[in-house]
Tab-separated table of C-alpha atoms in Angstrom:
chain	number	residue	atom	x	y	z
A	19	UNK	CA	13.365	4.134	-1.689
A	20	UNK	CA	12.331	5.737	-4.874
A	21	UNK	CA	8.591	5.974	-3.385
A	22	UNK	CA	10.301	8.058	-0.256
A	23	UNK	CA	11.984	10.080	-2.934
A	24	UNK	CA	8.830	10.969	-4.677
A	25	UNK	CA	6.019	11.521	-2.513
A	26	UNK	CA	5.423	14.945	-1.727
A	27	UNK	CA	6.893	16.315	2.055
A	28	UNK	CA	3.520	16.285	3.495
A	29	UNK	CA	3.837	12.880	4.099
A	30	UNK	CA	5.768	10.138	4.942
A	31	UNK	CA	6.867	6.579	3.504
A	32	UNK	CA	7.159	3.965	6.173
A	33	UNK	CA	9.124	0.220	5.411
A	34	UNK	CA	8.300	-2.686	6.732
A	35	UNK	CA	6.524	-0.362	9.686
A	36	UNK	CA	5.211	-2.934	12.852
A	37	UNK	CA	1.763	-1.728	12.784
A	38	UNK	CA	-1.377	-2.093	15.296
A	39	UNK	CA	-3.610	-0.684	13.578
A	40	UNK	CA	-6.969	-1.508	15.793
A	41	UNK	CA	-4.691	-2.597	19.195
A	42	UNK	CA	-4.958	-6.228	18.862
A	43	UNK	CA	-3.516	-7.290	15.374
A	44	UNK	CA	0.023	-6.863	14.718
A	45	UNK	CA	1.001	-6.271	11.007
A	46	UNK	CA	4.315	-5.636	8.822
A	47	UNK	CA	3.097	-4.295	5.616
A	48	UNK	CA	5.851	-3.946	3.368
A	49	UNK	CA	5.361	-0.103	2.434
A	50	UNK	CA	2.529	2.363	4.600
A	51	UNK	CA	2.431	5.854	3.606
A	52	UNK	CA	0.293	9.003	6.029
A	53	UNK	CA	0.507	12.102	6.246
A	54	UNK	CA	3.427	13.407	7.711
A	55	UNK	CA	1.550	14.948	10.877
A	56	UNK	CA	-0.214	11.378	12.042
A	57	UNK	CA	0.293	10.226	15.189
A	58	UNK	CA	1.817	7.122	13.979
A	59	UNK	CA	1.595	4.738	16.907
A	60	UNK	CA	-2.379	5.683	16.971
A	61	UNK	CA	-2.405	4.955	13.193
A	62	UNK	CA	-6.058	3.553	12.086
A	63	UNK	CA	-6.384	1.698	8.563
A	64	UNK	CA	-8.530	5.461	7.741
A	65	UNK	CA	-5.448	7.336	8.624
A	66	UNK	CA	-3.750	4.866	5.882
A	67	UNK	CA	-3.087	6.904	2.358
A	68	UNK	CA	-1.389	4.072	0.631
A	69	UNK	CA	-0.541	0.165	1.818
A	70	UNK	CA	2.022	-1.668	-0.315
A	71	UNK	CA	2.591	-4.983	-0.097
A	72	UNK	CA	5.731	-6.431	-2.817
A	73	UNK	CA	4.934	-10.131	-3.477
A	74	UNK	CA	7.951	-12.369	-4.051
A	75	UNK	CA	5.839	-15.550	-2.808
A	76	UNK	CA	2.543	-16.021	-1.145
A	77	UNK	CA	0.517	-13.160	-3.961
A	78	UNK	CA	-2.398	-15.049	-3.161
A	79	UNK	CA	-2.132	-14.718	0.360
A	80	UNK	CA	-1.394	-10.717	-0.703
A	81	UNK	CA	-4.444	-10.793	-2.864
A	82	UNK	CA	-7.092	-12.526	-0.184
A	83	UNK	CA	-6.760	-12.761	3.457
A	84	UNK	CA	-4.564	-9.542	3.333
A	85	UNK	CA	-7.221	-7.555	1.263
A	86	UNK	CA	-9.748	-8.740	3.179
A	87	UNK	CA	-7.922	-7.866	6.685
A	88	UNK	CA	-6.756	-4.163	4.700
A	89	UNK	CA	-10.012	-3.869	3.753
A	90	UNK	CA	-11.990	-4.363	7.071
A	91	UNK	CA	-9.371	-2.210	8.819
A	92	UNK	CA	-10.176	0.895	6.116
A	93	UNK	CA	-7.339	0.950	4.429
A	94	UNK	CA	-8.485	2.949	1.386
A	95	UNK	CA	-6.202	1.851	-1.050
A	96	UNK	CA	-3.783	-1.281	-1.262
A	97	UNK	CA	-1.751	-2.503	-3.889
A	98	UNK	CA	0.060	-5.257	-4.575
A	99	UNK	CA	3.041	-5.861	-6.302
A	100	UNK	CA	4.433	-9.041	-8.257
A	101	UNK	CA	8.014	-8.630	-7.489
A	102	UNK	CA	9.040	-10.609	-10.848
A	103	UNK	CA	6.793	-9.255	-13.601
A	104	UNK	CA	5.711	-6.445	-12.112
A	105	UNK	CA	2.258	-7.127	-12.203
A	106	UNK	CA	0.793	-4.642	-9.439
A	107	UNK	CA	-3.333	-5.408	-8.345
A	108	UNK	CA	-4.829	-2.264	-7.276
A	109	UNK	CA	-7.746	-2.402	-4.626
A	110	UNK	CA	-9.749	0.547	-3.770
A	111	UNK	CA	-12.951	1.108	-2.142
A	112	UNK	CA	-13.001	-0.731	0.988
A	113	UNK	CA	-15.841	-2.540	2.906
A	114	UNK	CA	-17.078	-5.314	5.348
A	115	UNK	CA	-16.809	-7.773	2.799
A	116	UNK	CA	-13.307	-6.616	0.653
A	117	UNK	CA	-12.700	-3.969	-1.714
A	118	UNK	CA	-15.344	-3.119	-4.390
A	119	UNK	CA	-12.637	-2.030	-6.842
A	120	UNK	CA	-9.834	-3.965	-8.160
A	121	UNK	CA	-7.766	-3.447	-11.587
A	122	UNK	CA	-4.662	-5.017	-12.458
A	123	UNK	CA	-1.786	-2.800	-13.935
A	124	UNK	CA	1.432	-4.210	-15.910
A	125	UNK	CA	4.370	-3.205	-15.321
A	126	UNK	CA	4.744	-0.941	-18.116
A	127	UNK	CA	1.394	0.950	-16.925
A	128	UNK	CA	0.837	3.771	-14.909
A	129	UNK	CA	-0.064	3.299	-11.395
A	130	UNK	CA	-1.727	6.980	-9.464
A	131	UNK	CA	-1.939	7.232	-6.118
A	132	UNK	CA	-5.660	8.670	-5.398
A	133	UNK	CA	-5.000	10.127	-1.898
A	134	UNK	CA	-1.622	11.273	-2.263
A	135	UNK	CA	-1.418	14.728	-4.500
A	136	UNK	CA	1.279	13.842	-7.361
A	137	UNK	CA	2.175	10.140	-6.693
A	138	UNK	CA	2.211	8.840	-9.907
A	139	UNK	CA	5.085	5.902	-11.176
A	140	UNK	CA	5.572	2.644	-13.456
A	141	UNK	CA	6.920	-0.304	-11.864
A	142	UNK	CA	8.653	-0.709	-15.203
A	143	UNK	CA	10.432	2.304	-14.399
A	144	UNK	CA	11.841	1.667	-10.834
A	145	UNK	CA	12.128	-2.535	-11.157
A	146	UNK	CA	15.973	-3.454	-11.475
């Protein structure tokens, strides 16, 4: 909620969104943000501003076979985030073989959105 209450109108927060992002695969990333004027059936992993995934179990599934899926599909920037300490793993860059950056941000740190104008939070701030 407080990620649909911050980014800017030009674009739009989607939960827990069924998405097919190249036809075949079906996903449920926990949080997908576009711009509000995507066609969002037709949504590619390009078309993807920011992919969220909140880890309560399975963060190394998060951190591997999902980055590496996120990563093929061009999905530009992916975090994920420890739901108990708050831990979020940025990954940016994407290629063939993953994403060729990664930085880890505590809770207490200050996470920026690079595609989305003005998207900046703490995890620290929003965790209750």
């Amino acid at each position: 909620d407080h990620l649909s209450r911050t980014v800017p109108q030009d674009f739009i927060v989607l939960q827990e969104f069924g998405w097919r992002p190249d036809g075949a695969q079906y996903i449920e990333p926990d949080i997908l943000i576009v711009e509000r004027s995507a066609d969002i059936v037709g949504t590619t992993g390009n078309d993807v501003l920011l992919l969220v995934e909140v880890a309560s179990s399975g963060e190394e599934f998060d951190l591997t076979t999902k980055a590496l899926t996120y990563a093929n599909l061009g999905v530009r920037e992916y975090w994920v985030v420890n739901a108990k300490s708050g831990l979020t793993h940025l990954h940016r860059d994407p290629g063939d073989g993953g994403y060729a950056t990664r930085a880890a941000v505590a809770a207490d740190g200050t996470l920026t959105a690079l595609l989305i104008d003005g998207l900046t939070l703490r995890i620290a701030d929003i965790r209750r």
